[in-house]
Short mmCIF file of C-alpha atoms in Angstrom, two decimals:
data_model
loop_
_atom_site.label_atom_id
_atom_site.label_comp_id
_atom_site.label_asym_id
_atom_site.label_seq_id
_atom_site.Cartn_x
_atom_site.Cartn_y
_atom_site.Cartn_z
CA MET A 1 157.11 94.90 107.37
CA SER A 2 153.76 97.01 107.79
CA VAL A 3 152.14 100.33 106.26
CA LEU A 4 154.91 102.24 105.38
CA ALA A 5 152.63 105.27 103.88
CA ALA A 6 149.91 106.62 102.43
CA CYS A 7 148.19 108.53 100.58
CA LEU A 8 145.21 111.23 99.66
CA VAL A 9 145.05 112.25 96.48
CA PRO A 10 141.70 112.76 93.70
CA HIS A 11 140.55 110.94 90.56
CA PRO A 12 139.95 113.59 87.82
CA PRO A 13 140.16 111.68 84.68
CA MET A 14 140.63 115.39 83.18
CA ILE A 15 143.79 115.52 84.93
CA VAL A 16 145.88 112.90 83.13
CA PRO A 17 146.92 114.36 79.19
CA GLU A 18 144.81 112.27 77.28
CA VAL A 19 141.61 113.26 78.65
CA GLY A 20 142.47 116.66 79.60
CA GLY A 21 143.73 117.90 76.21
CA GLY A 22 145.89 121.12 78.25
CA ARG A 23 142.33 121.60 80.64
CA GLU A 24 144.69 119.80 83.72
CA LYS A 25 146.96 122.93 83.45
CA THR A 26 143.92 124.54 85.62
CA ILE A 27 144.96 122.20 88.18
CA GLN A 28 148.60 122.65 88.43
CA ARG A 29 148.70 123.02 91.22
CA THR A 30 147.00 119.09 92.17
CA ILE A 31 149.22 117.26 88.85
CA ASP A 32 152.29 118.99 91.24
CA ALA A 33 151.41 117.28 94.26
CA TYR A 34 150.67 113.92 92.65
CA ARG A 35 153.33 113.96 91.39
CA GLU A 36 155.24 114.25 94.88
CA VAL A 37 153.68 111.81 96.79
CA MET A 38 153.61 108.99 93.64
CA ARG A 39 157.64 110.31 93.69
CA ARG A 40 158.24 109.63 96.98
CA ILE A 41 156.11 106.04 97.14
CA GLY A 42 158.66 104.93 94.65
CA GLU A 43 161.40 105.36 96.31
CA LEU A 44 160.08 103.71 99.06
CA LYS A 45 159.70 100.43 96.37
CA PRO A 46 156.25 98.97 97.63
CA GLU A 47 155.91 95.27 97.23
CA THR A 48 151.85 96.21 97.20
CA VAL A 49 150.24 99.58 96.65
CA VAL A 50 146.48 99.45 98.18
CA VAL A 51 144.17 101.32 96.69
CA ALA A 52 140.65 101.52 98.37
CA SER A 53 138.60 103.48 95.50
CA PRO A 54 134.92 105.12 95.75
CA HIS A 55 133.54 104.03 91.70
CA SER A 56 135.42 100.17 92.40
CA VAL A 57 132.37 97.26 92.58
CA LEU A 58 129.86 99.00 95.27
CA TYR A 59 127.70 96.64 98.10
CA ALA A 60 126.28 98.16 100.48
CA ASP A 61 126.48 95.11 102.80
CA TYR A 62 129.96 94.08 101.52
CA PHE A 63 133.30 94.95 101.15
CA HIS A 64 134.57 94.47 97.16
CA ILE A 65 138.31 93.16 96.76
CA SER A 66 138.65 93.02 93.43
CA PRO A 67 139.87 88.64 92.61
CA GLY A 68 141.75 87.79 89.81
CA GLU A 69 145.54 88.11 88.25
CA GLY A 70 145.61 91.56 87.36
CA ALA A 71 142.84 93.24 85.10
CA GLU A 72 143.70 96.52 83.15
CA GLY A 73 141.40 100.01 81.62
CA ASP A 74 141.45 103.54 80.19
CA PHE A 75 139.98 106.63 79.73
CA SER A 76 137.89 105.54 76.92
CA ALA A 77 134.51 106.47 79.11
CA PHE A 78 136.30 110.15 79.21
CA GLY A 79 136.86 110.66 75.37
CA ALA A 80 140.25 109.38 75.19
CA ARG A 81 140.98 108.59 71.80
CA GLY A 82 143.69 105.76 71.24
CA GLY A 83 145.24 106.14 74.79
CA ASN A 84 147.83 104.44 77.00
CA ARG A 85 145.59 100.72 78.35
CA TYR A 86 146.76 100.42 81.79
CA LYS A 87 147.32 96.73 82.51
CA ALA A 88 147.28 95.79 86.97
CA VAL A 89 148.86 92.81 88.40
CA TYR A 90 146.86 92.11 91.49
CA ASP A 91 148.67 90.94 94.51
CA ARG A 92 146.74 88.05 94.71
CA PRO A 93 147.90 86.13 98.43
CA PHE A 94 147.18 89.53 99.54
CA ALA A 95 143.19 89.99 98.51
CA GLU A 96 142.78 86.49 98.97
CA GLY A 97 144.16 87.14 103.10
CA LEU A 98 142.70 90.47 103.63
CA ALA A 99 138.56 88.83 102.64
CA VAL A 100 140.07 86.38 105.60
CA ALA A 101 141.09 88.67 107.65
CA ALA A 102 138.40 90.62 107.06
CA SER A 103 135.62 87.53 107.77
CA MET A 104 137.57 86.92 111.38
CA GLU A 105 136.65 90.98 112.28
CA GLY A 106 132.99 90.02 110.87
CA LEU A 107 132.85 92.62 108.17
CA ALA A 108 131.80 90.89 105.01
CA ALA A 109 134.73 91.38 102.38
CA GLY A 110 135.92 89.22 99.39
CA GLY A 111 136.22 88.96 95.22
CA LEU A 112 132.14 87.89 94.79
CA GLY A 113 129.92 89.60 92.28
CA GLU A 114 132.63 91.38 90.11
CA ARG A 115 130.02 92.41 87.52
CA ASP A 116 132.75 94.50 85.68
CA ARG A 117 136.36 93.37 85.36
CA GLU A 118 137.71 96.89 84.29
CA LEU A 119 139.44 98.52 85.94
CA ASP A 120 137.75 102.04 87.30
CA HIS A 121 138.70 105.91 87.03
CA GLY A 122 139.47 106.05 91.33
CA THR A 123 142.02 103.12 89.96
CA LEU A 124 143.11 104.78 86.93
CA VAL A 125 144.28 108.66 87.89
CA PRO A 126 145.89 106.88 90.87
CA LEU A 127 147.99 104.01 88.55
CA HIS A 128 148.84 106.74 86.27
CA PHE A 129 150.29 109.13 88.06
CA LEU A 130 152.38 106.06 90.22
CA ASN A 131 153.54 104.86 87.02
CA GLU A 132 155.18 107.31 86.35
CA PHE A 133 157.92 106.85 88.99
CA TYR A 134 157.36 103.60 89.89
CA THR A 135 156.19 100.40 88.31
CA ASP A 136 156.96 97.40 90.42
CA TYR A 137 154.46 96.14 92.67
CA ARG A 138 150.96 94.30 92.49
CA LEU A 139 147.86 95.85 93.61
CA VAL A 140 145.63 95.40 95.38
CA ARG A 141 142.17 97.35 94.49
CA MET A 142 138.89 97.28 97.04
CA SER A 143 135.54 98.80 96.89
CA LEU A 144 133.60 101.21 99.63
CA SER A 145 130.64 100.13 101.21
CA GLY A 146 127.11 100.76 102.71
CA PHE A 147 128.92 99.82 106.12
CA SER A 148 129.47 102.28 109.26
CA VAL A 149 132.59 104.67 109.43
CA THR A 150 134.44 102.30 112.56
CA GLU A 151 133.39 99.34 109.89
CA HIS A 152 135.76 100.79 106.55
CA TYR A 153 138.11 100.83 109.64
CA ARG A 154 138.56 98.00 110.40
CA LEU A 155 139.40 97.31 107.30
CA GLY A 156 142.36 99.31 107.31
CA LYS A 157 143.00 98.07 110.57
CA CYS A 158 143.28 93.94 107.95
CA VAL A 159 145.64 95.90 105.90
CA ALA A 160 148.76 96.64 107.61
CA GLN A 161 147.82 93.61 109.81
CA LEU A 162 148.18 91.05 106.88
CA ALA A 163 151.12 93.25 105.37
CA GLU A 164 152.74 92.61 108.47
CA GLN A 165 152.39 88.88 108.67
CA LEU A 166 153.09 88.82 104.86
CA ASP A 167 155.93 90.73 105.44
CA ARG A 168 155.38 92.96 102.21
CA ARG A 169 156.40 96.42 101.53
CA THR A 170 153.11 98.42 101.31
CA VAL A 171 151.63 101.30 100.34
CA PHE A 172 148.32 102.29 101.21
CA ILE A 173 146.34 105.05 98.51
CA ALA A 174 143.21 106.39 99.82
CA SER A 175 141.86 107.43 96.03
CA GLY A 176 139.10 109.95 96.59
CA ASP A 177 137.12 113.51 94.99
CA LEU A 178 136.48 116.26 98.55
CA SER A 179 133.22 117.90 97.95
CA HIS A 180 131.05 117.89 94.32
CA ARG A 181 128.83 121.49 95.42
CA LEU A 182 131.59 124.02 95.47
CA LYS A 183 129.93 125.67 93.02
CA ASP A 184 126.23 126.47 90.89
CA GLU A 185 128.05 125.71 87.95
CA GLY A 186 130.10 122.45 89.18
CA PRO A 187 128.87 118.72 88.52
CA TYR A 188 126.14 119.88 91.43
CA SER A 189 124.70 123.13 92.22
CA TYR A 190 126.70 125.20 95.76
CA ALA A 191 126.10 123.75 99.39
CA PRO A 192 127.32 125.27 101.81
CA GLU A 193 129.04 122.06 102.94
CA GLY A 194 130.76 121.93 100.58
CA PRO A 195 133.56 123.85 101.39
CA ALA A 196 132.74 123.66 104.84
CA PHE A 197 133.34 119.21 104.61
CA ASP A 198 136.61 120.40 102.26
CA LYS A 199 137.93 122.69 105.06
CA GLU A 200 137.37 120.11 107.93
CA ILE A 201 139.79 116.99 106.00
CA MET A 202 142.23 119.33 104.78
CA GLU A 203 143.45 120.32 107.76
CA ILE A 204 142.85 116.79 109.36
CA ALA A 205 144.96 115.87 106.64
CA GLY A 206 147.62 118.23 107.96
CA SER A 207 147.17 116.97 111.26
CA GLY A 208 146.84 113.28 111.40
CA ASP A 209 143.91 113.35 113.91
CA PHE A 210 141.83 110.93 113.26
CA LEU A 211 139.41 110.99 115.92
CA ARG A 212 137.91 113.87 114.30
CA LEU A 213 137.65 112.54 111.11
CA LEU A 214 135.35 109.03 112.51
CA SER A 215 133.27 112.45 114.83
CA MET A 216 132.39 113.71 111.07
CA LYS A 217 128.49 114.09 110.85
CA PRO A 218 127.27 112.29 108.38
CA ASP A 219 124.94 114.96 107.45
CA LEU A 220 128.05 117.75 106.80
CA CYS A 221 129.04 114.54 104.63
CA GLN A 222 126.36 114.21 102.80
CA GLY A 223 125.14 117.29 102.15
CA ALA A 224 129.18 118.23 100.57
CA GLY A 225 128.59 115.36 98.33
CA GLU A 226 131.53 113.95 98.46
CA CYS A 227 133.01 110.68 97.37
CA GLY A 228 136.08 110.39 98.99
CA TYR A 229 135.60 110.23 103.13
CA ARG A 230 135.51 106.89 103.50
CA SER A 231 139.03 106.14 101.48
CA LEU A 232 140.30 108.85 103.84
CA VAL A 233 138.94 106.17 106.59
CA MET A 234 140.11 102.98 106.18
CA LEU A 235 143.66 105.40 105.66
CA ALA A 236 142.91 105.91 108.76
CA GLY A 237 142.50 102.06 110.20
CA ALA A 238 145.66 100.82 107.91
CA LEU A 239 147.56 104.29 109.89
CA ASP A 240 145.55 102.74 112.73
CA GLU A 241 147.79 102.47 116.44
CA ARG A 242 151.10 104.53 114.77
CA ARG A 243 151.82 107.99 115.31
CA VAL A 244 151.98 109.28 111.79
CA GLU A 245 153.32 112.55 109.96
CA ALA A 246 151.13 113.73 108.13
CA GLU A 247 151.53 116.19 105.60
CA ALA A 248 148.72 118.18 103.31
CA LEU A 249 150.73 119.03 99.94
CA SER A 250 147.49 121.28 97.90
CA TYR A 251 143.72 121.20 97.57
CA GLU A 252 142.68 123.27 94.85
CA GLY A 253 138.10 123.62 93.60
CA PRO A 254 138.16 125.20 90.32
CA PHE A 255 135.50 123.46 88.80
CA GLY A 256 133.29 123.04 91.76
CA VAL A 257 135.25 119.89 93.00
CA GLY A 258 137.30 119.28 96.00
CA TYR A 259 140.67 118.01 94.51
CA GLY A 260 143.31 117.14 97.63
CA VAL A 261 146.97 115.57 97.97
CA ALA A 262 148.06 115.37 101.59
CA TRP A 263 150.88 112.05 101.87
CA PHE A 264 151.60 110.03 105.62
CA VAL A 265 154.03 108.37 107.52
CA PRO A 266 153.73 105.93 110.28
CA THR A 267 156.10 106.47 112.77
CA GLU A 268 156.80 104.57 116.62
CA ARG A 269 153.50 102.99 117.84
CA ASP A 270 151.07 104.35 120.13
CA ARG A 271 148.07 102.58 121.95
CA ASP A 272 145.87 105.71 122.28
CA ARG A 273 145.98 106.12 118.46
CA ARG A 274 142.97 103.58 118.00
CA PHE A 275 140.45 105.44 117.05
CA ASP A 276 137.90 103.20 116.31
CA LEU A 277 137.45 102.18 120.12
CA LEU A 278 138.12 106.12 120.69
CA PHE A 279 135.10 106.86 118.28
CA GLU A 280 133.23 103.99 119.45
CA GLU A 281 133.47 105.25 123.53
CA GLN A 282 132.71 108.49 122.81
CA GLU A 283 129.45 107.87 120.82
CA LEU A 284 128.79 105.56 123.69
CA ALA A 285 128.86 108.07 126.23
CA ALA A 286 127.01 110.42 123.84
CA ALA A 287 124.17 107.75 123.17
CA ALA A 288 124.19 107.22 127.30
CA ALA A 289 123.67 110.67 127.51
CA ARG A 290 120.90 111.21 124.84
CA ARG A 291 119.03 108.09 127.41
CA GLU A 292 118.80 111.21 130.31
CA GLY A 293 117.05 112.48 128.37
CA GLU A 294 114.87 110.73 126.48
CA ASP A 295 110.93 111.41 126.95
CA ALA A 296 107.92 108.87 126.85
CA TYR A 297 107.52 108.22 123.45
CA VAL A 298 110.89 107.71 123.05
CA ARG A 299 111.50 105.92 126.06
CA LEU A 300 109.27 103.72 125.01
CA ALA A 301 110.74 103.04 121.34
CA ARG A 302 114.07 102.19 122.78
CA LEU A 303 112.43 99.66 125.56
CA SER A 304 110.28 98.13 122.91
CA LEU A 305 113.32 97.12 120.60
CA GLU A 306 115.55 96.20 124.10
CA SER A 307 112.72 93.30 125.39
CA ARG A 308 112.53 92.03 122.32
CA ILE A 309 116.63 91.99 121.26
CA GLU A 310 117.31 90.94 124.50
CA LYS A 311 114.39 88.70 125.22
CA GLY A 312 114.60 86.51 121.69
CA LYS A 313 110.51 86.53 121.05
CA ALA A 314 107.75 88.83 120.60
CA THR A 315 106.56 90.75 123.88
CA ALA A 316 102.96 92.84 124.61
CA LEU A 317 103.39 95.40 126.16
CA PRO A 318 103.87 95.67 129.82
CA GLU A 319 101.27 96.90 132.14
CA GLN A 320 103.77 98.40 134.37
CA VAL A 321 105.59 99.92 131.65
CA ALA A 322 101.75 101.49 130.09
CA GLU A 323 100.89 102.77 133.29
CA LYS A 324 103.57 105.26 133.70
CA LEU A 325 102.61 106.30 130.30
CA PRO A 326 100.87 109.76 129.22
CA GLU A 327 97.27 109.45 128.85
CA GLU A 328 97.79 110.94 125.40
CA MET A 329 99.62 108.03 124.39
CA LEU A 330 96.93 105.24 125.59
CA ARG A 331 93.68 106.95 124.44
CA GLN A 332 95.50 108.63 121.06
CA LYS A 333 95.05 107.03 117.99
CA ALA A 334 97.36 107.73 114.62
CA GLY A 335 100.70 106.81 112.58
CA VAL A 336 103.79 106.54 113.26
CA PHE A 337 107.37 106.58 112.22
CA VAL A 338 110.08 105.31 114.10
CA SER A 339 113.42 106.07 113.10
CA LEU A 340 116.75 104.20 114.38
CA LYS A 341 120.31 105.69 113.98
CA LYS A 342 123.82 104.47 114.73
CA TYR A 343 126.90 106.78 114.57
CA GLY A 344 124.65 108.97 112.97
CA GLN A 345 123.75 107.25 110.26
CA LEU A 346 119.86 105.53 109.62
CA ARG A 347 119.76 101.95 110.61
CA GLY A 348 116.51 101.11 110.32
CA CYS A 349 112.99 103.40 110.05
CA ILE A 350 109.55 102.08 109.78
CA GLY A 351 105.81 103.66 110.01
CA THR A 352 101.88 103.63 109.21
CA ILE A 353 100.51 106.16 107.56
CA GLN A 354 97.19 105.42 109.27
CA PRO A 355 96.68 103.70 113.00
CA THR A 356 97.01 100.12 113.26
CA GLU A 357 96.57 100.00 116.81
CA ARG A 358 94.25 101.11 119.65
CA SER A 359 96.39 103.52 120.44
CA VAL A 360 99.91 105.39 119.83
CA ALA A 361 101.54 103.29 122.31
CA LEU A 362 100.91 99.96 121.20
CA GLU A 363 102.01 101.37 117.89
CA ILE A 364 105.16 102.89 118.64
CA TRP A 365 105.62 99.57 120.57
CA ARG A 366 105.19 97.45 117.52
CA ASN A 367 107.20 99.88 114.77
CA ALA A 368 109.94 100.12 117.02
CA ILE A 369 110.32 96.25 116.45
CA SER A 370 109.52 96.66 112.87
CA ALA A 371 112.37 99.17 112.44
CA GLY A 372 115.20 97.25 114.64
CA LEU A 373 114.47 94.30 113.02
CA GLN A 374 112.21 94.41 109.45
CA ASP A 375 113.52 97.49 107.54
CA SER A 376 114.90 95.29 104.47
CA ARG A 377 117.80 97.77 103.76
CA PHE A 378 119.52 97.04 106.39
CA SER A 379 120.43 93.72 108.50
CA PRO A 380 118.23 92.93 111.80
CA VAL A 381 119.84 95.10 114.86
CA GLU A 382 122.55 92.82 116.96
CA GLU A 383 122.60 93.48 120.69
CA GLU A 384 125.34 94.71 121.17
CA GLU A 385 125.07 97.33 119.16
CA LEU A 386 121.91 98.47 121.18
CA PRO A 387 123.85 100.89 123.32
CA TYR A 388 124.46 103.12 120.39
CA LEU A 389 121.17 103.57 119.29
CA THR A 390 119.41 106.65 119.10
CA TYR A 391 116.52 106.67 118.46
CA SER A 392 113.17 109.25 116.43
CA VAL A 393 109.37 108.60 116.83
CA ASP A 394 107.19 110.78 114.63
CA VAL A 395 103.30 111.27 115.72
CA LEU A 396 101.63 111.42 111.76
CA ARG A 397 99.03 113.86 112.11
CA PRO A 398 96.04 113.04 109.71
CA PRO A 399 97.57 114.17 105.91
CA GLU A 400 95.37 116.27 103.71
CA SER A 401 94.86 116.36 99.76
CA ILE A 402 97.16 119.11 97.73
CA ASP A 403 96.95 120.17 93.99
CA SER A 404 100.51 121.61 93.61
CA MET A 405 104.03 120.89 95.09
CA GLU A 406 104.00 124.16 95.83
CA GLN A 407 101.75 124.07 98.28
CA LEU A 408 104.80 121.44 100.67
CA ASP A 409 107.47 122.76 102.33
CA VAL A 410 109.82 119.96 103.41
CA LYS A 411 111.09 121.30 107.05
CA ARG A 412 106.80 121.44 108.05
CA TYR A 413 105.20 118.35 106.00
CA GLY A 414 105.67 115.03 104.49
CA VAL A 415 104.73 113.99 101.71
CA ILE A 416 102.23 110.59 100.76
CA VAL A 417 101.58 110.31 97.18
CA SER A 418 99.49 107.35 95.44
CA SER A 419 98.25 105.76 91.78
CA GLY A 420 95.93 102.84 92.26
CA PRO A 421 96.89 100.55 95.66
CA ARG A 422 100.96 102.35 95.48
CA ARG A 423 101.77 104.41 97.71
CA GLY A 424 104.71 106.26 98.46
CA LEU A 425 105.83 108.53 101.93
CA LEU A 426 108.41 110.59 103.16
CA LEU A 427 108.51 112.42 106.29
CA PRO A 428 109.51 115.90 106.79
CA ASN A 429 112.85 117.92 107.79
CA LEU A 430 115.51 114.99 106.71
CA GLU A 431 118.53 115.40 105.70
CA GLY A 432 119.68 116.14 102.22
CA VAL A 433 115.93 116.55 101.16
CA ASP A 434 115.96 120.30 100.45
CA THR A 435 113.01 120.49 97.67
CA PRO A 436 109.76 119.67 97.18
CA GLU A 437 111.02 117.92 94.03
CA GLN A 438 113.09 116.02 95.52
CA GLN A 439 110.61 114.95 98.36
CA VAL A 440 107.83 114.24 95.85
CA GLU A 441 110.78 112.43 93.70
CA ILE A 442 111.61 110.19 96.49
CA ALA A 443 108.27 109.72 97.42
CA LEU A 444 107.59 107.60 94.01
CA GLN A 445 110.27 105.66 93.81
CA LYS A 446 109.16 103.97 96.72
CA ALA A 447 105.75 103.88 95.78
CA GLY A 448 107.41 102.76 92.10
CA ILE A 449 104.99 105.26 90.03
CA GLY A 450 106.77 106.69 87.20
CA ARG A 451 107.55 109.94 86.44
CA LYS A 452 105.13 110.38 84.02
CA GLU A 453 102.09 108.40 85.72
CA LYS A 454 98.84 110.21 86.93
CA TYR A 455 99.16 111.02 91.05
CA LYS A 456 97.93 112.39 94.33
CA MET A 457 99.45 114.09 96.77
CA GLN A 458 98.05 114.68 99.93
CA ARG A 459 100.68 116.90 102.66
CA PHE A 460 101.32 116.41 106.03
CA GLU A 461 102.91 117.40 109.68
CA VAL A 462 104.89 115.42 112.55
CA VAL A 463 105.39 116.01 115.62
CA ARG A 464 108.50 115.26 117.06
CA HIS A 465 110.02 112.86 119.65
CA THR A 466 114.19 112.49 119.91
#
């Protein structure tokens, strides 16, 4: 037995009467669709219900799978008084088997690092509605992570494979709200990416086109302020190699947050629906095409990192390479930042504010290696990742001191903040950075400078090579 069905559902606590106190009727269509999918799950009588929640234990480099025999939780944090205490019994063999299956696929997953055993609201809201119709199941609760879109998909594949191995009647619930930026009066200010993201997701939900799901641009997802995208990607992985009957049941967004409900039933096997492989082929072709148009700056950055990883040791800039570089790269000195992306997501970024080498070429050569291997936010780049990477090189122009944020323009200028020896920098024209206030705040955080401390600001321009 494999995954019998799957659904996408939102998790606003106010949809539960003990929290909403009547306000939940504002999204009655969502409630009705919610109850419909849970009624369908009840009819399937699953032994195991897997919930992917954005609000469970979250790590950048680890998929957390809740350990132990079970957990409890309630909505007291959302104003409920004297309400229900929800109890879940975990499918411990399934959870432990999933960690092993993930490890065999090279995914870091398991039950380590659980600081709070309470059920999160991303799990509680689906269970509230499911328990109206069916309670004879055991739960597997999974978190999301900072891993790539394909790694989320492959964890979903592990769920389906394990369900078959254990012969478990299994249902997958992707818990997640859509955009949080539909209106200015919502939890975040309006952004055009908000409605665009929700439209895309609901079209995918109605078609089952999961290649389109994996191919969504990271800047669209980030700009929308979503929380359910990776849950849905996991769901898609759990339906890998299956044709799917897909049904978008409802969509509403009256409070500035998108709530979508969708239902998926796998049918016959179809090896053309291995979407992680199709997506990687697509990205590989796109990266190869981009390499055809590289200028000398970007080509040098790529050559530097590839040489270091493939040879396994540090190498100097080869003379035969230097001879073919533009003269400006060999005589100019400047600070340089090298950024790496994989599948459109940042994979590393290291740079120098002031020149530390004899030339821009040497600055690029050193910083490209550092971006791939020494950025503490990411694991070192592996050799098999190299064909998928795209590079950008920012050559910094000399900074100038400024007195106020009014002299900043996030598209044109980067910013440097400093207080004593502490200094933080943020490049211009970055995804998700829309105002000088955001720009300076991030730079202060990078420098470890408190908001109330005195600090100096400088602005700078860059010449960006992509």
